[in-house]
Short mmCIF file of C-alpha atoms in Angstrom, two decimals:
data_model
loop_
_atom_site.label_atom_id
_atom_site.label_comp_id
_atom_site.label_asym_id
_atom_site.label_seq_id
_atom_site.Cartn_x
_atom_site.Cartn_y
_atom_site.Cartn_z
CA ARG A 1 71.03 -29.64 -40.93
CA LYS A 2 72.68 -29.36 -37.15
CA GLU A 3 70.37 -27.56 -34.85
CA VAL A 4 72.86 -25.48 -33.51
CA GLU A 5 76.06 -24.34 -35.77
CA GLN A 6 79.22 -22.50 -34.62
CA ASP A 7 81.80 -20.96 -36.73
CA PRO A 8 84.65 -23.36 -37.60
CA GLY A 9 88.18 -23.12 -35.39
CA PRO A 10 90.50 -22.69 -34.14
CA PHE A 11 90.58 -18.24 -33.57
CA ASN A 12 94.34 -17.51 -32.81
CA VAL A 13 94.14 -14.21 -31.30
CA PRO A 14 97.22 -12.22 -29.36
CA GLU A 15 96.09 -11.29 -25.87
CA GLY A 16 93.97 -7.91 -25.21
CA ALA A 17 92.16 -9.16 -28.94
CA THR A 18 88.59 -8.84 -29.42
CA VAL A 19 87.27 -11.90 -31.00
CA ALA A 20 83.50 -12.73 -31.93
CA PHE A 21 82.02 -16.32 -31.82
CA ASN A 22 78.97 -16.69 -33.96
CA CYS A 23 76.26 -19.48 -33.95
CA THR A 24 72.90 -20.10 -34.90
CA TYR A 25 69.81 -22.98 -34.30
CA SER A 26 67.35 -23.83 -36.18
CA ASN A 27 64.59 -24.51 -34.83
CA SER A 28 62.38 -21.08 -33.66
CA ALA A 29 60.78 -22.83 -31.04
CA SER A 30 63.65 -22.81 -29.02
CA GLN A 31 63.54 -20.07 -25.70
CA SER A 32 66.87 -20.57 -24.02
CA PHE A 33 70.09 -20.33 -25.25
CA PHE A 34 73.79 -20.32 -23.32
CA TRP A 35 77.40 -19.66 -24.01
CA TYR A 36 79.00 -22.74 -21.98
CA ARG A 37 83.30 -23.12 -21.75
CA GLN A 38 84.56 -26.27 -21.64
CA ASP A 39 88.78 -26.75 -21.02
CA CYS A 40 90.51 -29.16 -22.17
CA ARG A 41 88.92 -32.41 -20.97
CA LYS A 42 86.73 -31.29 -18.71
CA GLU A 43 82.99 -30.65 -18.47
CA PRO A 44 81.38 -27.87 -20.15
CA LYS A 45 80.52 -25.09 -17.37
CA LEU A 46 77.87 -22.06 -18.02
CA LEU A 47 79.73 -18.98 -19.11
CA MET A 48 76.45 -16.83 -19.60
CA SER A 49 72.52 -16.94 -20.55
CA VAL A 50 72.07 -14.94 -24.03
CA TYR A 51 68.67 -12.79 -23.50
CA SER A 52 66.60 -11.22 -26.31
CA SER A 53 67.86 -7.81 -24.73
CA GLY A 54 71.43 -8.77 -25.01
CA ASN A 55 73.59 -9.21 -21.78
CA GLU A 56 76.95 -8.28 -20.64
CA ASP A 57 79.56 -9.93 -17.57
CA GLY A 58 82.86 -7.99 -17.64
CA ARG A 59 84.90 -8.57 -20.78
CA PHE A 60 82.15 -10.75 -22.25
CA THR A 61 79.26 -9.67 -24.06
CA ALA A 62 76.30 -11.73 -25.20
CA GLN A 63 73.77 -11.62 -27.93
CA LEU A 64 70.54 -12.70 -29.13
CA ASN A 65 68.80 -12.00 -32.65
CA ARG A 66 65.14 -14.00 -32.48
CA ALA A 67 64.36 -13.46 -35.63
CA SER A 68 67.52 -14.45 -37.28
CA GLN A 69 68.90 -17.62 -34.61
CA TYR A 70 71.52 -16.19 -34.83
CA ILE A 71 73.50 -16.06 -30.88
CA SER A 72 76.88 -14.36 -30.56
CA LEU A 73 79.37 -14.14 -27.89
CA LEU A 74 82.03 -11.07 -28.19
CA ILE A 75 85.58 -11.28 -25.97
CA ARG A 76 87.18 -8.42 -24.92
CA ASP A 77 90.57 -7.80 -23.94
CA SER A 78 91.01 -11.42 -24.40
CA LYS A 79 93.42 -13.39 -21.75
CA LEU A 80 95.90 -16.37 -22.11
CA SER A 81 92.87 -17.64 -19.60
CA ASP A 82 90.72 -17.51 -22.79
CA SER A 83 91.92 -20.11 -24.15
CA ALA A 84 89.38 -22.24 -24.20
CA THR A 85 86.33 -24.38 -26.42
CA TYR A 86 83.12 -22.07 -26.71
CA LEU A 87 79.76 -23.90 -26.96
CA CYS A 88 76.74 -22.69 -28.32
CA VAL A 89 74.10 -23.93 -26.66
CA VAL A 90 70.13 -23.53 -27.21
CA ASN A 91 67.41 -25.68 -24.84
CA ALA A 92 65.43 -27.75 -27.28
CA VAL A 93 61.62 -27.30 -26.03
CA TYR A 94 59.98 -30.34 -27.82
CA GLY A 95 59.98 -34.19 -27.17
CA GLY A 96 58.90 -34.51 -23.92
CA ALA A 97 62.25 -33.64 -21.84
CA THR A 98 63.06 -30.25 -19.71
CA ASN A 99 66.71 -29.12 -19.93
CA LYS A 100 67.59 -30.81 -22.70
CA LEU A 101 70.33 -28.85 -24.20
CA ILE A 102 71.67 -28.68 -27.75
CA PHE A 103 75.12 -28.06 -28.56
CA GLY A 104 76.78 -26.48 -31.35
CA THR A 105 80.27 -28.42 -32.10
CA GLY A 106 81.99 -26.44 -30.52
CA THR A 107 85.18 -23.10 -31.35
CA LEU A 108 88.76 -23.69 -29.91
CA LEU A 109 90.28 -20.21 -28.99
CA ALA A 110 93.42 -19.78 -28.52
CA VAL A 111 95.35 -16.75 -26.61
CA GLN A 112 98.92 -16.29 -27.62
CA PRO A 113 100.91 -14.50 -25.16
CA ASP B 1 76.68 -29.84 -1.69
CA ALA B 2 78.14 -31.50 -3.73
CA GLY B 3 77.25 -31.68 -7.32
CA VAL B 4 76.90 -34.17 -10.35
CA THR B 5 79.01 -36.71 -8.92
CA GLN B 6 79.94 -39.70 -11.61
CA SER B 7 81.76 -42.74 -11.57
CA PRO B 8 84.19 -43.81 -13.07
CA THR B 9 86.06 -40.80 -14.15
CA HIS B 10 88.03 -43.16 -16.69
CA LEU B 11 87.78 -46.34 -17.67
CA ILE B 12 88.90 -49.30 -20.82
CA LYS B 13 86.68 -51.52 -21.98
CA THR B 14 87.10 -53.89 -24.76
CA ARG B 15 85.45 -54.45 -27.87
CA GLY B 16 81.66 -55.96 -27.17
CA GLN B 17 82.07 -55.62 -23.24
CA GLN B 18 79.52 -54.01 -21.32
CA VAL B 19 79.88 -50.88 -19.68
CA THR B 20 77.65 -49.10 -16.62
CA LEU B 21 77.76 -45.49 -15.40
CA ARG B 22 77.00 -43.84 -12.58
CA CYS B 23 75.76 -40.55 -11.26
CA SER B 24 74.48 -38.65 -8.39
CA PRO B 25 72.69 -35.65 -9.59
CA LYS B 26 72.97 -32.33 -7.57
CA SER B 27 70.84 -32.85 -4.37
CA GLY B 28 67.20 -31.22 -5.02
CA HIS B 29 67.78 -32.32 -8.28
CA ASP B 30 65.22 -34.76 -9.63
CA THR B 31 66.26 -34.90 -13.71
CA VAL B 32 69.30 -36.65 -15.14
CA SER B 33 70.31 -36.11 -18.28
CA TRP B 34 73.30 -38.20 -20.29
CA TYR B 35 75.51 -36.90 -22.83
CA GLN B 36 78.54 -38.28 -25.15
CA GLN B 37 81.12 -35.87 -26.43
CA ALA B 38 83.50 -37.21 -28.51
CA LEU B 39 86.38 -35.82 -29.88
CA GLY B 40 86.08 -32.09 -31.54
CA GLN B 41 82.77 -32.88 -31.41
CA GLY B 42 79.67 -31.47 -28.48
CA PRO B 43 77.73 -33.29 -26.86
CA GLN B 44 75.27 -35.05 -27.42
CA PHE B 45 71.97 -35.85 -25.81
CA ILE B 46 71.57 -39.63 -25.28
CA PHE B 47 68.67 -39.83 -23.31
CA GLN B 48 66.98 -38.14 -20.02
CA TYR B 49 65.12 -40.21 -16.98
CA TYR B 50 62.80 -38.04 -14.57
CA GLU B 51 60.67 -40.66 -11.65
CA GLU B 52 62.38 -42.94 -12.93
CA GLU B 53 61.23 -43.37 -16.68
CA GLU B 54 62.95 -42.29 -19.10
CA ARG B 55 61.45 -38.92 -20.83
CA GLN B 56 63.05 -38.90 -23.55
CA ARG B 57 65.95 -40.49 -26.27
CA GLY B 58 68.09 -38.68 -28.76
CA ASN B 59 69.65 -40.72 -31.85
CA PHE B 60 71.57 -43.75 -29.68
CA PRO B 61 71.13 -47.01 -30.16
CA ASP B 62 69.41 -49.31 -27.91
CA ARG B 63 72.82 -51.29 -26.96
CA PHE B 64 72.28 -47.89 -24.77
CA SER B 65 69.98 -47.93 -21.76
CA GLY B 66 69.80 -46.79 -18.57
CA HIS B 67 67.92 -46.11 -15.03
CA GLN B 68 66.86 -44.44 -12.86
CA PHE B 69 66.40 -44.99 -8.93
CA PRO B 70 64.16 -43.80 -6.65
CA ASN B 71 67.15 -41.73 -4.47
CA TYR B 72 67.30 -39.89 -8.52
CA SER B 73 70.24 -41.44 -9.21
CA SER B 74 71.16 -42.60 -12.38
CA GLU B 75 73.36 -45.54 -14.45
CA LEU B 76 73.90 -45.10 -17.99
CA ASN B 77 74.64 -49.13 -19.11
CA VAL B 78 76.48 -49.70 -23.20
CA ASN B 79 76.30 -53.39 -23.91
CA ALA B 80 78.44 -54.67 -27.13
CA LEU B 81 81.19 -52.63 -26.72
CA LEU B 82 82.23 -50.84 -30.12
CA LEU B 83 84.96 -48.26 -31.03
CA GLY B 84 83.18 -45.95 -31.86
CA ASP B 85 81.86 -45.36 -28.03
CA SER B 86 85.30 -44.05 -26.93
CA ALA B 87 83.78 -40.68 -25.68
CA LEU B 88 83.19 -38.95 -22.52
CA TYR B 89 80.27 -39.40 -21.00
CA LEU B 90 78.54 -36.02 -19.46
CA CYS B 91 75.37 -36.36 -16.59
CA ALA B 92 73.48 -33.18 -16.35
CA SER B 93 71.52 -32.74 -13.43
CA SER B 94 68.09 -30.24 -13.35
CA VAL B 95 64.98 -29.64 -11.84
CA THR B 96 61.49 -30.12 -13.40
CA GLY B 97 58.79 -28.52 -12.17
CA THR B 98 57.04 -24.51 -12.84
CA GLY B 99 58.65 -22.06 -10.99
CA LYS B 100 61.66 -24.18 -10.48
CA ARG B 101 65.19 -22.02 -12.49
CA ASN B 102 66.67 -24.03 -14.66
CA THR B 103 70.23 -24.30 -14.06
CA ILE B 104 71.58 -27.57 -15.31
CA TYR B 105 75.01 -28.67 -13.52
CA PHE B 106 77.33 -30.69 -15.49
CA GLY B 107 79.52 -33.86 -13.74
CA GLU B 108 83.58 -34.00 -14.38
CA GLY B 109 82.28 -36.67 -17.07
CA SER B 110 83.75 -40.00 -17.39
CA TRP B 111 86.18 -41.53 -19.88
CA LEU B 112 85.83 -44.53 -21.74
CA THR B 113 87.76 -45.86 -24.13
CA VAL B 114 86.66 -48.33 -26.20
CA VAL B 115 89.51 -50.94 -27.16
#
């Protein structure tokens, strides 16, 4: 089983749609959670951190359920510019390294005009 | 303030050859991690360097090796290249230590094609 598993893609949605991405992680000791965005042939960039209380940044809302080991990202009023791959990321706390990120495979979002 | 810089940005190598990729972390950062991202996959952790030592290694063969210099910059070396080593290699810099905000920054990556 992969340490971080995401919805398979791609997601093709019209402009203005609401889209949700889901992710599960296997290590209950994980402490930090993130969503990264990656544009085609570019490096991943931090979109937002995810907290148990839930957090919102404009059209983006992230939720964490520690009991279910489940992370979600909701994008409201999708824009063409939201088209990218969204990576669910967990900061591993074992093995000696710090800030070791475990990535999901990513979900491709294509927003259609 | 320069961010994370990687070189080269693109390169093509032949099977069996060796390659060295370089990374300069963000100013003030002391920890460098390397990731491999194959097409259609998420980045996979290769190893991490701190205080010039490898602190942890992911599931990669010994053909992958690295080094960190006193100025915190780092190199990733891959020997005996295979076609399957073709990927985007990402360098991530961060700070180790209590009280430090654990913000991780990625470089733009080095695209390696093995033919």
